[in-house]
């Protein structure tokens, strides 16, 4: 089987710790934001979209592990759909917020603080799920895929929905002047660092923390999963995205809150469905 670029991913710990502090700082802002709409969630909303719901399918009575669960809205939504859901995230502030919300709403979900590459819960799940804005925070997709494989029962399902990695090339290019490349597409062991992070829920906020991100080409995502013993069932590319990284994107008239580019010239997001091979 093909292996990824063998360059060692050592030395990422300071970047991870720095990102962790940045995510902790985002949590209270996100909890108050219209983007996350906690009031709507408290009133019974499901914080999952049609790609996620359709891709994962019926979760009633099934165990589900949600990686990088943030405030827990996705995890708690899976619980509302009937799953026995567990969410993990490296942000202690996010996990505390998720646990408080679960207790308040009396939803049967568990949350645990864990960094993806280190996470070993010692349990197997029917489903492993992760979505939207997750991969660029991870320096090492091989470790990510091994964590997924380590928590799936043989025959279990993995589902990912994510922004398309080519968007990272001109990430934050907001002046509408065209397709100006700023960041690398291909794998880079050093992260792209922004010295002052803001947040997608309010770009006027300055968090007082840097952010460090790594882009992962689709080939690396698929190969890391295959190397970890997952069989790809479907890789699909989509011409829409649930946020607006480029100023020339237009709102999808069929789906409020989703964005596309006129005439749909290229994909903006992708989904992967995979199963854990039974022989490994
Ligand atoms: C964009 S958010 C989660 C996406 C989710 N769809 C949402 O909007 O709530 C990304 C999450 O990844 C978490 N995260 C980033 N790097 C991580 C790592 N190395 N290990 C575990 N969690 C991580 C952050 O704390 C954050 O909660």
Coordinates of C-alpha atoms and ligand atoms in Angstrom, one line a residue:
X1 CA 0.0 0.0 0.0
X2 CA 1.2 3.5 -0.7
X3 CA 2.6 5.4 2.2
X4 CA 2.6 9.1 2.7
X5 CA 5.6 11.4 2.7
X6 CA 7.9 9.8 5.3
X7 CA 9.2 13.1 6.6
X8 CA 8.8 12.9 10.4
X9 CA 6.1 15.0 11.9
X10 CA 8.1 15.6 15.1
X11 CA 8.1 18.9 16.8
X12 CA 4.4 19.7 16.3
X13 CA 3.6 19.8 20.0
X14 CA 4.2 23.6 20.5
X15 CA 1.9 24.4 17.5
X16 CA -0.8 22.1 18.8
X17 CA -0.5 23.7 22.3
X18 CA -0.7 27.1 20.7
X19 CA -3.8 26.1 18.7
X20 CA -5.4 24.7 21.8
X21 CA -5.1 28.0 23.6
X22 CA -6.6 29.8 20.5
X23 CA -9.5 27.4 20.4
X24 CA -10.1 27.8 24.2
X25 CA -10.3 31.6 23.5
X26 CA -12.9 31.0 20.7
X27 CA -15.3 29.0 22.9
X28 CA -17.1 31.8 24.9
X29 CA -17.3 33.9 21.7
X30 CA -18.8 31.0 19.7
X31 CA -21.2 30.1 22.5
X32 CA -22.7 33.6 22.3
X33 CA -22.7 33.7 18.5
X34 CA -25.6 33.6 16.0
X35 CA -23.5 31.2 14.0
X36 CA -23.8 28.5 16.7
X37 CA -27.3 29.6 17.7
X38 CA -27.5 27.9 21.1
X39 CA -31.0 29.3 21.7
X40 CA -32.2 27.4 18.6
X41 CA -30.4 24.3 19.7
X42 CA -31.9 24.5 23.2
X43 CA -35.3 24.7 21.4
X44 CA -34.7 21.4 19.7
X45 CA -32.7 22.2 16.4
X46 CA -30.5 19.5 14.8
X47 CA -27.1 21.0 14.1
X48 CA -26.3 18.7 11.2
X49 CA -26.9 19.3 7.5
X50 CA -28.2 17.1 4.7
X51 CA -24.7 15.9 3.7
X52 CA -23.9 14.8 7.2
X53 CA -27.3 13.2 7.9
X54 CA -27.5 11.5 4.5
X55 CA -23.9 10.4 4.6
X56 CA -24.1 8.8 8.1
X57 CA -27.6 7.4 7.8
X58 CA -29.7 5.9 10.5
X59 CA -27.9 6.1 13.9
X60 CA -30.6 4.8 16.2
X61 CA -29.1 2.6 18.8
X62 CA -25.6 2.9 17.4
X63 CA -22.5 4.0 19.1
X64 CA -20.9 7.1 17.5
X65 CA -17.6 8.8 18.1
X66 CA -17.5 12.5 17.0
X67 CA -13.9 13.8 16.5
X68 CA -13.2 17.5 17.1
X69 CA -16.7 18.1 18.4
X70 CA -16.2 21.7 19.5
X71 CA -19.3 22.9 21.5
X72 CA -20.9 19.5 21.1
X73 CA -23.8 20.6 19.0
X74 CA -23.1 17.9 16.4
X75 CA -22.6 15.2 19.0
X76 CA -25.8 16.2 20.9
X77 CA -27.7 16.3 17.6
X78 CA -26.6 12.7 16.9
X79 CA -27.9 11.9 20.4
X80 CA -31.2 13.5 19.5
X81 CA -31.2 11.3 16.4
X82 CA -30.9 8.2 18.7
X83 CA -27.2 7.5 18.7
X84 CA -25.1 6.7 21.8
X85 CA -22.8 9.6 21.1
X86 CA -19.3 10.5 22.4
X87 CA -17.5 13.7 21.5
X88 CA -13.9 14.5 21.8
X89 CA -12.0 17.7 21.4
X90 CA -8.6 19.0 22.6
X91 CA -10.1 22.2 24.0
X92 CA -11.0 21.9 27.6
X93 CA -13.2 25.0 27.3
X94 CA -15.2 23.3 24.5
X95 CA -15.6 20.1 26.4
X96 CA -16.8 21.9 29.5
X97 CA -19.3 23.8 27.4
X98 CA -20.5 20.6 25.7
X99 CA -20.8 18.8 29.0
X100 CA -22.8 21.7 30.5
X101 CA -25.2 21.7 27.5
X102 CA -25.7 17.9 27.6
X103 CA -26.5 18.2 31.4
X104 CA -28.8 21.1 30.9
X105 CA -30.7 19.5 28.0
X106 CA -30.6 16.0 29.6
X107 CA -29.2 14.5 26.5
X108 CA -27.3 11.2 26.8
X109 CA -24.0 12.0 25.3
X110 CA -20.4 11.8 26.7
X111 CA -17.6 14.2 26.2
X112 CA -13.9 13.8 26.8
X113 CA -10.9 16.1 26.2
X114 CA -8.4 14.5 23.9
X115 CA -5.9 15.5 21.3
X116 CA -6.6 13.6 18.0
X117 CA -3.2 12.0 17.6
X118 CA -3.0 10.9 21.3
X119 CA -6.7 9.8 21.7
X120 CA -7.2 6.2 22.7
X121 CA -10.5 5.7 24.5
X122 CA -10.2 1.9 24.8
X123 CA -13.7 1.4 23.2
X124 CA -14.9 0.5 19.7
X125 CA -17.7 2.4 18.0
X126 CA -20.1 1.6 15.2
X127 CA -19.6 5.0 13.6
X128 CA -16.8 7.6 13.6
X129 CA -17.8 11.1 12.4
X130 CA -16.0 14.4 11.9
X131 CA -16.9 17.5 9.8
X132 CA -16.3 21.0 8.6
X133 CA -13.1 22.8 9.5
X134 CA -11.3 19.9 11.1
X135 CA -8.4 18.7 9.0
X136 CA -6.4 21.9 8.7
X137 CA -5.7 21.8 12.5
X138 CA -3.9 18.5 12.2
X139 CA -0.2 18.2 11.4
X140 CA -0.2 14.5 10.8
X141 CA -3.0 12.7 8.9
X142 CA -1.5 9.3 9.4
X143 CA -2.0 9.7 13.2
X144 CA -5.5 11.0 12.6
X145 CA -6.4 7.9 10.5
X146 CA -4.9 5.6 13.0
X147 CA -7.0 7.1 15.8
X148 CA -10.1 6.6 13.6
X149 CA -9.2 2.9 12.9
X150 CA -8.4 2.3 16.6
X151 CA -12.0 3.3 17.6
X152 CA -14.0 1.6 14.8
X153 CA -15.3 -1.9 15.2
X154 CA -14.6 -4.1 12.2
X155 CA -17.1 -3.2 9.5
X156 CA -17.8 0.1 11.3
X157 CA -18.4 3.3 9.3
X158 CA -16.3 6.5 9.0
X159 CA -17.8 9.7 7.6
X160 CA -16.1 13.0 6.9
X161 CA -17.5 16.3 5.4
X162 CA -14.9 19.0 4.9
X163 CA -14.0 22.1 2.9
X164 CA -12.1 21.3 -0.3
X165 CA -8.3 21.6 0.3
X166 CA -7.8 23.8 -2.8
X167 CA -9.6 26.6 -1.0
X168 CA -6.7 26.9 1.4
X169 CA -4.5 28.2 -1.5
X170 CA -6.4 31.5 -1.4
X171 CA -7.8 31.2 2.0
X172 CA -8.8 34.7 3.5
X173 CA -8.4 36.3 0.0
X174 CA -11.4 38.6 0.4
X175 CA -10.7 41.5 -2.0
X176 CA -12.4 39.7 -4.9
X177 CA -9.5 40.3 -7.3
X178 CA -9.4 36.8 -8.5
X179 CA -7.7 33.4 -8.0
X180 CA -4.5 34.6 -6.3
X181 CA -2.5 31.8 -4.7
X182 CA -1.3 32.6 -1.2
X183 CA -0.8 29.3 0.6
X184 CA 0.7 25.9 -0.5
X185 CA -1.7 23.2 -1.7
X186 CA 0.7 20.3 -1.2
X187 CA 1.8 18.8 2.1
X188 CA 4.0 21.0 4.2
X189 CA 5.6 19.9 7.5
X190 CA 5.7 23.5 8.8
X191 CA 2.3 25.1 9.3
X192 CA 1.0 28.2 7.8
X193 CA 0.9 30.6 10.7
X194 CA -1.3 33.7 11.1
X195 CA 0.2 35.8 13.9
X196 CA -3.2 37.1 15.0
X197 CA -6.2 34.7 14.8
X198 CA -9.8 35.9 14.4
X199 CA -12.8 33.7 14.1
X200 CA -15.2 32.8 11.4
X201 CA -18.2 33.8 13.6
X202 CA -17.0 37.4 13.8
X203 CA -14.0 38.4 11.7
X204 CA -13.6 41.7 13.6
X205 CA -12.5 39.8 16.8
X206 CA -8.8 39.6 17.6
X207 CA -8.2 36.6 19.9
X208 CA -4.7 37.6 21.0
X209 CA -3.4 34.2 19.8
X210 CA -1.7 32.9 16.6
X211 CA -3.2 30.0 14.6
X212 CA -1.3 27.3 12.8
X213 CA -2.8 25.3 10.0
X214 CA -1.7 22.6 7.6
X215 CA -3.4 21.9 4.3
X216 CA -4.1 18.3 3.3
X217 CA -4.5 17.4 -0.4
X218 CA -7.4 15.0 -1.0
X219 CA -4.9 12.3 -2.1
X220 CA -3.3 12.4 1.4
X221 CA -6.6 12.2 3.1
X222 CA -7.7 9.1 1.2
X223 CA -4.2 7.5 1.4
X224 CA -4.0 8.0 5.2
X225 CA -7.4 6.3 5.6
X226 CA -6.4 3.4 3.3
X227 CA -3.1 2.9 5.1
X228 CA -4.9 2.7 8.4
X229 CA -7.1 -0.2 7.1
X230 CA -10.2 1.7 5.9
X231 CA -11.9 0.9 2.6
X232 CA -13.2 4.0 0.8
X233 CA -16.8 3.5 -0.1
X234 CA -17.4 6.9 -1.5
X235 CA -15.4 10.1 -2.2
X236 CA -17.7 12.9 -3.4
X237 CA -17.0 16.5 -4.3
X238 CA -19.6 19.2 -3.9
X239 CA -20.1 22.6 -5.4
X240 CA -21.3 24.1 -2.1
X241 CA -19.9 25.0 1.3
X242 CA -21.6 26.0 4.6
X243 CA -19.4 29.1 5.0
X244 CA -18.0 31.8 2.7
X245 CA -14.2 31.9 2.5
X246 CA -14.2 33.8 -0.9
X247 CA -15.8 37.1 -1.4
X248 CA -17.1 36.2 -4.8
X249 CA -19.1 33.3 -3.5
X250 CA -22.9 33.6 -3.6
X251 CA -25.6 32.3 -1.3
X252 CA -27.2 29.1 -2.6
X253 CA -30.8 30.1 -3.3
X254 CA -31.9 26.5 -2.6
X255 CA -30.1 26.2 0.7
X256 CA -29.9 29.2 3.0
X257 CA -26.5 29.3 4.9
X258 CA -24.7 27.5 2.0
X259 CA -22.4 29.2 -0.5
X260 CA -21.4 28.4 -4.1
X261 CA -19.7 30.0 -7.0
X262 CA -21.6 31.1 -10.1
X263 CA -21.8 28.3 -12.7
X264 CA -20.1 26.0 -10.1
X265 CA -16.7 26.0 -11.8
X266 CA -15.0 23.7 -9.2
X267 CA -15.7 21.8 -6.0
X268 CA -15.9 23.6 -2.7
X269 CA -16.3 20.7 -0.3
X270 CA -15.9 16.9 -0.2
X271 CA -17.3 14.0 1.7
X272 CA -15.7 10.6 2.4
X273 CA -17.5 7.5 3.5
X274 CA -15.3 4.5 4.5
X275 CA -15.6 1.2 6.4
X276 CA -13.1 -0.5 8.6
X277 CA -11.9 -3.7 6.9
X278 CA -12.8 -6.7 8.9
X279 CA -9.5 -8.5 8.4
X280 CA -7.4 -5.8 10.3
Ligands
LIG1 C1 -14.2 24.1 13.3 S1 -14.3 23.3 14.8 C2 -15.3 21.9 14.7 C3 -16.1 21.7 13.6 C4 -17.6 21.6 14.0 N1 -18.2 21.3 12.7 C5 -18.2 22.9 14.5 O1 -18.3 23.8 13.7 O2 -18.5 22.9 15.6 C6 -12.7 22.5 15.0 C7 -12.5 21.9 16.3 O3 -11.3 21.1 16.3 C8 -10.7 21.1 17.5 N2 -9.3 20.7 17.4 C9 -8.3 21.4 16.6 N3 -7.2 20.7 16.7 C10 -7.4 19.6 17.4 C11 -6.6 18.5 17.8 N4 -5.3 18.4 17.4 N5 -7.1 17.5 18.5 C12 -8.4 17.6 19.0 N6 -9.2 18.6 18.6 C13 -8.7 19.6 17.9 C14 -10.9 22.5 18.0 O4 -10.8 22.7 19.4 C15 -12.3 22.8 17.5 O5 -13.3 22.5 18.5

